[in-house]
Tab-separated table of C-alpha atoms and ligand atoms in Angstrom:
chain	number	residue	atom	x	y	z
A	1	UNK	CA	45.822	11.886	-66.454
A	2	UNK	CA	42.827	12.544	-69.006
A	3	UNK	CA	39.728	13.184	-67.282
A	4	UNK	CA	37.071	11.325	-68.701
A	5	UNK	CA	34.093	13.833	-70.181
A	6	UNK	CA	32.480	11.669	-73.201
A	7	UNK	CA	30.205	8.778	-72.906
A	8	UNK	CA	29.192	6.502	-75.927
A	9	UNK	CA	25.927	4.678	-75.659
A	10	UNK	CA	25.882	2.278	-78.596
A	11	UNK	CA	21.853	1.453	-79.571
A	12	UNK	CA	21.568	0.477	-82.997
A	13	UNK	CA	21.310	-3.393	-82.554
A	14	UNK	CA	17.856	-5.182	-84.189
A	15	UNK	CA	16.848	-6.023	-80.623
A	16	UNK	CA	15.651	-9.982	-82.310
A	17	UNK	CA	15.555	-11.186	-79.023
A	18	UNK	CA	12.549	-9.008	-78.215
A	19	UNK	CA	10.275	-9.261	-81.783
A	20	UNK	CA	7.877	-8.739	-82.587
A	21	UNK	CA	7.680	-6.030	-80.317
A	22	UNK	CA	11.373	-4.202	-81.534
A	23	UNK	CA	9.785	-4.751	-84.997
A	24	UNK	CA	8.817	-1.119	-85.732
A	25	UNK	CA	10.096	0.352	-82.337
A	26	UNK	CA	13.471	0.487	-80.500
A	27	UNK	CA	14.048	-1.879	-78.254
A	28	UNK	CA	15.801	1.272	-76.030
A	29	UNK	CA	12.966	3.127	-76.032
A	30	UNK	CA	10.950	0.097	-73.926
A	31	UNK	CA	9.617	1.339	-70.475
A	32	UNK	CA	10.985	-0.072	-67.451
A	33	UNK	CA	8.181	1.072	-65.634
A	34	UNK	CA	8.076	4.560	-65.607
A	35	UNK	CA	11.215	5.034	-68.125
A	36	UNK	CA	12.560	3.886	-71.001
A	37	UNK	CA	15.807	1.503	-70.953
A	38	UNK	CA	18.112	3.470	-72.257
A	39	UNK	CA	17.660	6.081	-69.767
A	40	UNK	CA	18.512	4.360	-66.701
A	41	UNK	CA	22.424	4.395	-68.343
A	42	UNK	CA	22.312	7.756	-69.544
A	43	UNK	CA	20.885	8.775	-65.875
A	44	UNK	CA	23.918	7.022	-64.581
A	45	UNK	CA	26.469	8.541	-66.880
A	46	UNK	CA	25.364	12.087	-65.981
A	47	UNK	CA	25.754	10.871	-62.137
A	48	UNK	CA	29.080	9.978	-62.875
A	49	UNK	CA	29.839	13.010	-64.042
A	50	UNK	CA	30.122	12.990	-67.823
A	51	UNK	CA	29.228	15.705	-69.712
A	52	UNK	CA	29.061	14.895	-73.585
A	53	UNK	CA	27.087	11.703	-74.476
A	54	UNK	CA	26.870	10.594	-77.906
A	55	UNK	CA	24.216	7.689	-78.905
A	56	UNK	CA	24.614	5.122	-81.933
A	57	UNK	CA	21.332	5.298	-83.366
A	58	UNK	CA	19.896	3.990	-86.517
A	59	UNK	CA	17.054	3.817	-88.926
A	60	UNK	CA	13.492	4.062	-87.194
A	61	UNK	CA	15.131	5.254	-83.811
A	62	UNK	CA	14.176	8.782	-84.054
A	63	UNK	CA	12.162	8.470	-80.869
A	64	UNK	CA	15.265	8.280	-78.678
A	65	UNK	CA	16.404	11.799	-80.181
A	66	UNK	CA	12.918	12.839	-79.456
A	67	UNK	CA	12.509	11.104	-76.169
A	68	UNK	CA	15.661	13.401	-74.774
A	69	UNK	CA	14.989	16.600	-76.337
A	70	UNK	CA	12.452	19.460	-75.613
A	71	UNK	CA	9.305	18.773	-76.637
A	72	UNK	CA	7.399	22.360	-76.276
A	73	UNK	CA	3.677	21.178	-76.686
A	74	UNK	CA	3.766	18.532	-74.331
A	75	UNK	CA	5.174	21.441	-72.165
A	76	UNK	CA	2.885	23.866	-72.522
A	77	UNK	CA	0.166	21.471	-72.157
A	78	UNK	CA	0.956	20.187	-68.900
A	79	UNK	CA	1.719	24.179	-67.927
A	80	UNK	CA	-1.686	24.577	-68.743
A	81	UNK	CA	-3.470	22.229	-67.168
A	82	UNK	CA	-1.586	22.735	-63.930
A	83	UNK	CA	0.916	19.114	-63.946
A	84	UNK	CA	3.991	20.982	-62.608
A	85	UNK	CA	4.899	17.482	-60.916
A	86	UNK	CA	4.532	16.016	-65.129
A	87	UNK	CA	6.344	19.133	-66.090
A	88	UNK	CA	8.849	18.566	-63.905
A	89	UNK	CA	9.907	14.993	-64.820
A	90	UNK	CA	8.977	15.891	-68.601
A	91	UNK	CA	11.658	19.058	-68.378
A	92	UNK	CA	14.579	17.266	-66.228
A	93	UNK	CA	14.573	14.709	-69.024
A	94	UNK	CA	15.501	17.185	-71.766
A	95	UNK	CA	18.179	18.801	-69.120
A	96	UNK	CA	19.684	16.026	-68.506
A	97	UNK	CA	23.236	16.384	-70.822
A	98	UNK	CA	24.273	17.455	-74.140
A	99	UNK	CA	23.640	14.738	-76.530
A	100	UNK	CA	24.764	13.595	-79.937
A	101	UNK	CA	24.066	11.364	-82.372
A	102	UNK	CA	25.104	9.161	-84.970
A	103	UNK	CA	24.340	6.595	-87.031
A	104	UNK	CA	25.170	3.202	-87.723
A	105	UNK	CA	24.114	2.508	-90.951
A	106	UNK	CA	24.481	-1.699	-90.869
A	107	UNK	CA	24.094	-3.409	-87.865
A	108	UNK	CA	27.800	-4.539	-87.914
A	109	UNK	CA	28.395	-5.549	-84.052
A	110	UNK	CA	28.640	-3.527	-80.573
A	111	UNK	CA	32.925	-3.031	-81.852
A	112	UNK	CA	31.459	-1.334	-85.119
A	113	UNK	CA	28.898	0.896	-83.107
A	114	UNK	CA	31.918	1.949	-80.841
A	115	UNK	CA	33.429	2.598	-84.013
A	116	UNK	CA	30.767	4.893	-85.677
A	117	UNK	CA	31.249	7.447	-82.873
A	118	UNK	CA	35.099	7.588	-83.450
A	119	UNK	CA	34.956	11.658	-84.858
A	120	UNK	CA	32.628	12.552	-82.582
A	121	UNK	CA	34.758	11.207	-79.214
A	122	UNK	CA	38.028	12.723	-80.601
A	123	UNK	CA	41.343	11.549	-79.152
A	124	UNK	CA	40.544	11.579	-75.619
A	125	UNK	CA	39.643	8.493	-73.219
A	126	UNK	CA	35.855	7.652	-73.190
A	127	UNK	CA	33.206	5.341	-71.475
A	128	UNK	CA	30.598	3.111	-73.198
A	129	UNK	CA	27.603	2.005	-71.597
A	130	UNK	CA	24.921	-0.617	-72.826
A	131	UNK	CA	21.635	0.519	-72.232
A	132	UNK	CA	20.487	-3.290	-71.876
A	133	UNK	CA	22.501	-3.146	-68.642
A	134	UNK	CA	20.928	-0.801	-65.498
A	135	UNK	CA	22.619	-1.048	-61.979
A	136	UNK	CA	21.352	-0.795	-59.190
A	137	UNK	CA	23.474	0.791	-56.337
A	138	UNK	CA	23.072	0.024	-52.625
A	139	UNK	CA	22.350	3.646	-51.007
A	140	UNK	CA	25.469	5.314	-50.542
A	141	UNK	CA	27.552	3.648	-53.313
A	142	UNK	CA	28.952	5.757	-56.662
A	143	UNK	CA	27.340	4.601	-60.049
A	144	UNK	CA	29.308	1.664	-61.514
A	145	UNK	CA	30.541	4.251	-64.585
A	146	UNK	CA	32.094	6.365	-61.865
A	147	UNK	CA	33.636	3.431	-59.740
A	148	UNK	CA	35.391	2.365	-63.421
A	149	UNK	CA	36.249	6.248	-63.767
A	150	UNK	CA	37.989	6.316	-60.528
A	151	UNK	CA	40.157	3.101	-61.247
A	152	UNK	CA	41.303	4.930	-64.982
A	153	UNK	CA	42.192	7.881	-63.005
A	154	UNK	CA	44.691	6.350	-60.726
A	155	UNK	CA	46.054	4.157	-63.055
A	156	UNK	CA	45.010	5.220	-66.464
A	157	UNK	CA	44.453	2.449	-68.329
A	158	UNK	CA	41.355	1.067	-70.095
A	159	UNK	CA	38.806	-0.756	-67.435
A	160	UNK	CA	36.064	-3.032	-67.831
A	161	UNK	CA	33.011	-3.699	-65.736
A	162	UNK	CA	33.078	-7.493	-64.102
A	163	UNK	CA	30.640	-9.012	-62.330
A	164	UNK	CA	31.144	-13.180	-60.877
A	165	UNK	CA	28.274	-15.428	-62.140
A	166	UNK	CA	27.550	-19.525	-61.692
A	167	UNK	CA	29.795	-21.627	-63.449
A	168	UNK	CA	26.887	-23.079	-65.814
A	169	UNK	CA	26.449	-19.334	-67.277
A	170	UNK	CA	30.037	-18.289	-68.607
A	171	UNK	CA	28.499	-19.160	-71.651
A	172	UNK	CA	26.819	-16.443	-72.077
A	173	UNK	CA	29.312	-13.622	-71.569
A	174	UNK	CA	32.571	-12.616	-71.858
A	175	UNK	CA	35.077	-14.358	-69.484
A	176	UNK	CA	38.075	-12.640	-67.788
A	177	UNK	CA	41.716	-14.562	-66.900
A	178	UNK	CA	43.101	-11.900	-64.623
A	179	UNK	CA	45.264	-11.352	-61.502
A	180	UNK	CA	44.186	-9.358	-58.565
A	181	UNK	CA	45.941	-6.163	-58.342
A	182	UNK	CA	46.008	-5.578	-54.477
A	183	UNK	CA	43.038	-2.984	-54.900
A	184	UNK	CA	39.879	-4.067	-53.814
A	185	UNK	CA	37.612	-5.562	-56.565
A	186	UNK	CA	40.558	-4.416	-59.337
A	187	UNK	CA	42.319	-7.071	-61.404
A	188	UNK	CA	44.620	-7.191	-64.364
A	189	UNK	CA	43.410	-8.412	-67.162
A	190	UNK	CA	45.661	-10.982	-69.221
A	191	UNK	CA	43.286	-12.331	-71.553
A	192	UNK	CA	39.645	-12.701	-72.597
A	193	UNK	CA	37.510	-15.663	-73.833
A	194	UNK	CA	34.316	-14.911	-75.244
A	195	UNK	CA	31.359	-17.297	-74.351
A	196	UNK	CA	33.350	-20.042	-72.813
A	197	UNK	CA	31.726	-23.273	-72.295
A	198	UNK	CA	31.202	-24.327	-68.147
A	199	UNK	CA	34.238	-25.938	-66.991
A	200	UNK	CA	36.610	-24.097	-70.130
A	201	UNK	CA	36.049	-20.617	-68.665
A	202	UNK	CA	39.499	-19.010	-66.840
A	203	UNK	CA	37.637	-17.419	-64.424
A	204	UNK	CA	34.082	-16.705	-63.161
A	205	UNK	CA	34.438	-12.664	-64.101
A	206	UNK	CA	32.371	-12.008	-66.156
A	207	UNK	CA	32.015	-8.461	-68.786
A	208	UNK	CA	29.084	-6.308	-68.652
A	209	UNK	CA	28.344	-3.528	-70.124
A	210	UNK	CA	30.660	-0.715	-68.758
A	211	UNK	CA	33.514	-0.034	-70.131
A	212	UNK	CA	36.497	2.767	-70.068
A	213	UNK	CA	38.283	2.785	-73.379
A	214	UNK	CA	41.110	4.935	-74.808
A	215	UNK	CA	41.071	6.250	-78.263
A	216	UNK	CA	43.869	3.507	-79.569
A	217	UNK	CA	40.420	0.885	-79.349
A	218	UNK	CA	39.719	2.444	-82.733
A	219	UNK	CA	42.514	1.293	-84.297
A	220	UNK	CA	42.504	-1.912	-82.845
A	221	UNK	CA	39.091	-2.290	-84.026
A	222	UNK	CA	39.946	-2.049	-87.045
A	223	UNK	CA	42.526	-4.005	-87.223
A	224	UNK	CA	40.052	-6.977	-85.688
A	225	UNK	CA	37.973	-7.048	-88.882
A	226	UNK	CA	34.710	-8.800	-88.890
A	227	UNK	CA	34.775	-11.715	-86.481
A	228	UNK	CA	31.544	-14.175	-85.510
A	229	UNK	CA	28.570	-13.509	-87.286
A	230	UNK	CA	30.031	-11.002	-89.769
A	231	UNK	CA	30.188	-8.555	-86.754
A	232	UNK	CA	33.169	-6.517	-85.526
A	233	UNK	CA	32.993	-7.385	-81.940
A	234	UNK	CA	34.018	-4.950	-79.390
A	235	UNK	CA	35.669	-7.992	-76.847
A	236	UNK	CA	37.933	-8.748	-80.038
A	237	UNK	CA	39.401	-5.132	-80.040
A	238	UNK	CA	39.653	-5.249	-76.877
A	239	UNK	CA	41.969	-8.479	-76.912
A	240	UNK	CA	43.750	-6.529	-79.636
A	241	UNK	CA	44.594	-3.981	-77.400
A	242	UNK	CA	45.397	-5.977	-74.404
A	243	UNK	CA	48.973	-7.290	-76.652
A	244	UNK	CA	50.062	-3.310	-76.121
A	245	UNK	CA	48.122	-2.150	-72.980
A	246	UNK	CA	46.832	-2.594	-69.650
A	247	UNK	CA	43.366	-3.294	-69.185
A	248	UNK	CA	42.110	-3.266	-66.012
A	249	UNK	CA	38.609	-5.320	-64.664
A	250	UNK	CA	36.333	-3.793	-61.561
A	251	UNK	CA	34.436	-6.074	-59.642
A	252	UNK	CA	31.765	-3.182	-59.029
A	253	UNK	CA	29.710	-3.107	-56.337
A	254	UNK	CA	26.039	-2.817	-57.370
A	255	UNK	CA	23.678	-4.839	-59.109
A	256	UNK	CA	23.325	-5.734	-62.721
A	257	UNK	CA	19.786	-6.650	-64.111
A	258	UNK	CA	19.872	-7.686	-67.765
A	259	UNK	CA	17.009	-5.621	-69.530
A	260	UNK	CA	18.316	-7.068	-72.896
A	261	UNK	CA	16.174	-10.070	-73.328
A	262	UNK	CA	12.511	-10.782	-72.788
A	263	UNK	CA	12.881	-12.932	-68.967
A	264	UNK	CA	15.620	-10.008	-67.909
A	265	UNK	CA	13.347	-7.267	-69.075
A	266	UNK	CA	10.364	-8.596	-66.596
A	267	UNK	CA	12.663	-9.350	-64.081
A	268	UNK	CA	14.199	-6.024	-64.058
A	269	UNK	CA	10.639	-4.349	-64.390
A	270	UNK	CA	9.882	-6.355	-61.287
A	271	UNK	CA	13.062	-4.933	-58.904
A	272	UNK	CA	12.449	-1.619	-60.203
A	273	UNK	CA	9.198	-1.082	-59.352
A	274	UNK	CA	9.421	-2.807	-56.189
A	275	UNK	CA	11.866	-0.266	-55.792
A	276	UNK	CA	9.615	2.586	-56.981
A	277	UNK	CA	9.101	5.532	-54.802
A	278	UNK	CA	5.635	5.931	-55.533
A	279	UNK	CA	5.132	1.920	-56.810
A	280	UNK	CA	7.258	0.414	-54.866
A	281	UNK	CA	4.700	-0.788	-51.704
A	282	UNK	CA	1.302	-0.931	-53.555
A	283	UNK	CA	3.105	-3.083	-56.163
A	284	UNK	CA	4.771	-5.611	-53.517
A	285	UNK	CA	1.209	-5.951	-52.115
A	286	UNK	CA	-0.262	-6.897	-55.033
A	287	UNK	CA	2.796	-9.260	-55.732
A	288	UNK	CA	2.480	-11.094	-52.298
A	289	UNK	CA	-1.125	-11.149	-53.051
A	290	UNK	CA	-0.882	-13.492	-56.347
A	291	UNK	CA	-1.582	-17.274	-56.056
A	292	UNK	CA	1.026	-19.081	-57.801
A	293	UNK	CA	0.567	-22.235	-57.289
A	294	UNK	CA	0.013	-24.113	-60.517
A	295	UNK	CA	2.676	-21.787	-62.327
B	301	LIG	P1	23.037	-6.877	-78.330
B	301	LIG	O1	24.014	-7.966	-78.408
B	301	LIG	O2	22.098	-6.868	-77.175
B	301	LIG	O3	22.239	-6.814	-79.695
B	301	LIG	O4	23.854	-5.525	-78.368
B	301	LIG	P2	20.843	-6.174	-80.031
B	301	LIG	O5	20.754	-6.044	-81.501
B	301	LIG	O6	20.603	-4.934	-79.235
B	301	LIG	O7	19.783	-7.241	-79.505
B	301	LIG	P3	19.510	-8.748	-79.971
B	301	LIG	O8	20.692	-9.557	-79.488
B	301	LIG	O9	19.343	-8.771	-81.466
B	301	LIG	O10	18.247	-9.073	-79.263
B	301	LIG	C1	24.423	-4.930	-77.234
B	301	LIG	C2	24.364	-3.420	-77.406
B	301	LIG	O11	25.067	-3.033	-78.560
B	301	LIG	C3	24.232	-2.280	-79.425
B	301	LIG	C4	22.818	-2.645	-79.045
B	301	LIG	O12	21.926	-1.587	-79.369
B	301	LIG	C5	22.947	-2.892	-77.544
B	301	LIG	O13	22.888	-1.688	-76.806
B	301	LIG	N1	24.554	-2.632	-80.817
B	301	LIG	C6	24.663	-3.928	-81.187
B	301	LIG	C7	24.744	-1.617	-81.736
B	301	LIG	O14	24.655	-0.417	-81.418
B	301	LIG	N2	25.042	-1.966	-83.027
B	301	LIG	C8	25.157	-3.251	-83.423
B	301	LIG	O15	25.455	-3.488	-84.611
B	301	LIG	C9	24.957	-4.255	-82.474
């Protein structure tokens, strides 16, 4: 069985939901408190184990590239005005993997950003993660890349993240029809519906960001062509693929908080820093503290 080393982090969308702020900036590069999104996933990927990321970028997202590389002056300032704590989280962010990058040139879907990295993932199995989605694990718990990981290596077939939400919000994701596979929290996956209206959806699974694909989702990418919105969606390749192969869903354990949108962003600013080693109690004082009646 193919061990999983490479890890694709598509983040070349327009990030509309978030303008006028994304309008110069990428929306990645926003700080959920102390770090920016994107780094939560590649944080988790490295915890999981992977070794050679690669990250979709595109035109004015050179801060990303920046934001993970060495940056000497910053270094050698803080070195010299005795930071080493600074230094320290400045340094581990640079040492954190070996990354890549490539461009998408056209904002063509999350299936066309998968896409763009095909020559630099080769012919081997990979993962994708979506920044806009960080988990958070109960103490104790693998990363939900790793939990997915695990499930491709015993039964080596592609596997996508699931998590169960209400009934009235299937619309907003993609919905699973699958069959339990005796495994806890693993299914088999015999179709997908994307956005499915309440009461229409097959199930209540729904797909987040975390995936494990093989290399034959190129292929059936392109074979999908442009679907809604002129986009090559990366659900339709995977129904593509699921005519010739098993794909598997994992109920992971862990939280999901949606950073992608401007509600999910402050609500996931809100867990994290509550969360915060050195936040974490001064901000839930001043939370309880705040008089909210008349909100
Ligand atoms: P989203 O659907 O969240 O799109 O993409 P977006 O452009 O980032 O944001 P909105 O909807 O306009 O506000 C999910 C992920 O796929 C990436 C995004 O960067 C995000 O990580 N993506 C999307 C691409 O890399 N390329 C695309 O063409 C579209």
């Amino acid at each position: 069985m193919a061990r999983i080393r490479r890890a694709v982090f598509p983040a070349a969308g327009l990030g509309t939901r978030f303008l006028p702020a994304t309008k110069a900036q990428a929306k990645e590069m926003l700080p959920l408190v102390d770090k920016p999104i994107l780094q939560y996933a590649v944080e988790e990927a490295v915890a999981s184990g992977l070794e050679s990321l690669v990250i979709v970028t595109s035109r004015g997202k050179g801060a990303i590239e920046d934001h993970f590389d060495v940056s000497w002056e910053l270094e050698k300032n803080l070195e010299e005005r005795g930071k080493p704590e600074l230094l320290r989280a400045v340094r581990a962010v640079s040492d954190l993997a070996r990354i890549a990058y490539i461009r998408q040139g056209e904002a063509l879907g999350l299936g066309h950003a998968v896409l763009t990295a095909r020559d630099l993932v080769g012919g081997e199995p990979f993962a994708v993660l979506l920044g806009d989605d960080v988990i958070i694990m109960d103490a104790g718990d693998p990363p939900c890349t790793r939990q997915l990981m695990d499930i491709h290596e015993r039964h080596g077939a592609a596997v996508v993240a699931v998590m169960e939400v209400p009934e009235e919000e299937t619309g907003r994701y993609g919905i699973v029809r699958a069959r339990p596979l005796g495994e806890e929290g693993v299914f088999e996956v015999e179709d997908m519906v994307e956005k499915p209206a309440p009461g229409q959806a097959p199930s209540r699974l729904a797909i987040i960001g975390r995936y494990i694909l093989p290399p034959s989702i190129f292929p059936a990418l392109e074979e999908t062509g442009r679907g809604s919105g002129g986009e090559i969606q990366l659900t339709d390749g995977l129904r593509h693929l699921l005519g010739r192969e098993r794909v598997l869903a994992c109920r992971f354990r862990g939280r999901r908080l949606d950073a992608g949108d401007k509600l999910g962003f402050l609500q996931a600013t809100v867990e994290l820093a509550l969360r915060h080693g050195e936040l974490g109690s001064a901000f839930g004082a001043w939370l309880r503290s705040l008089d909210l009646e008349g909100y």
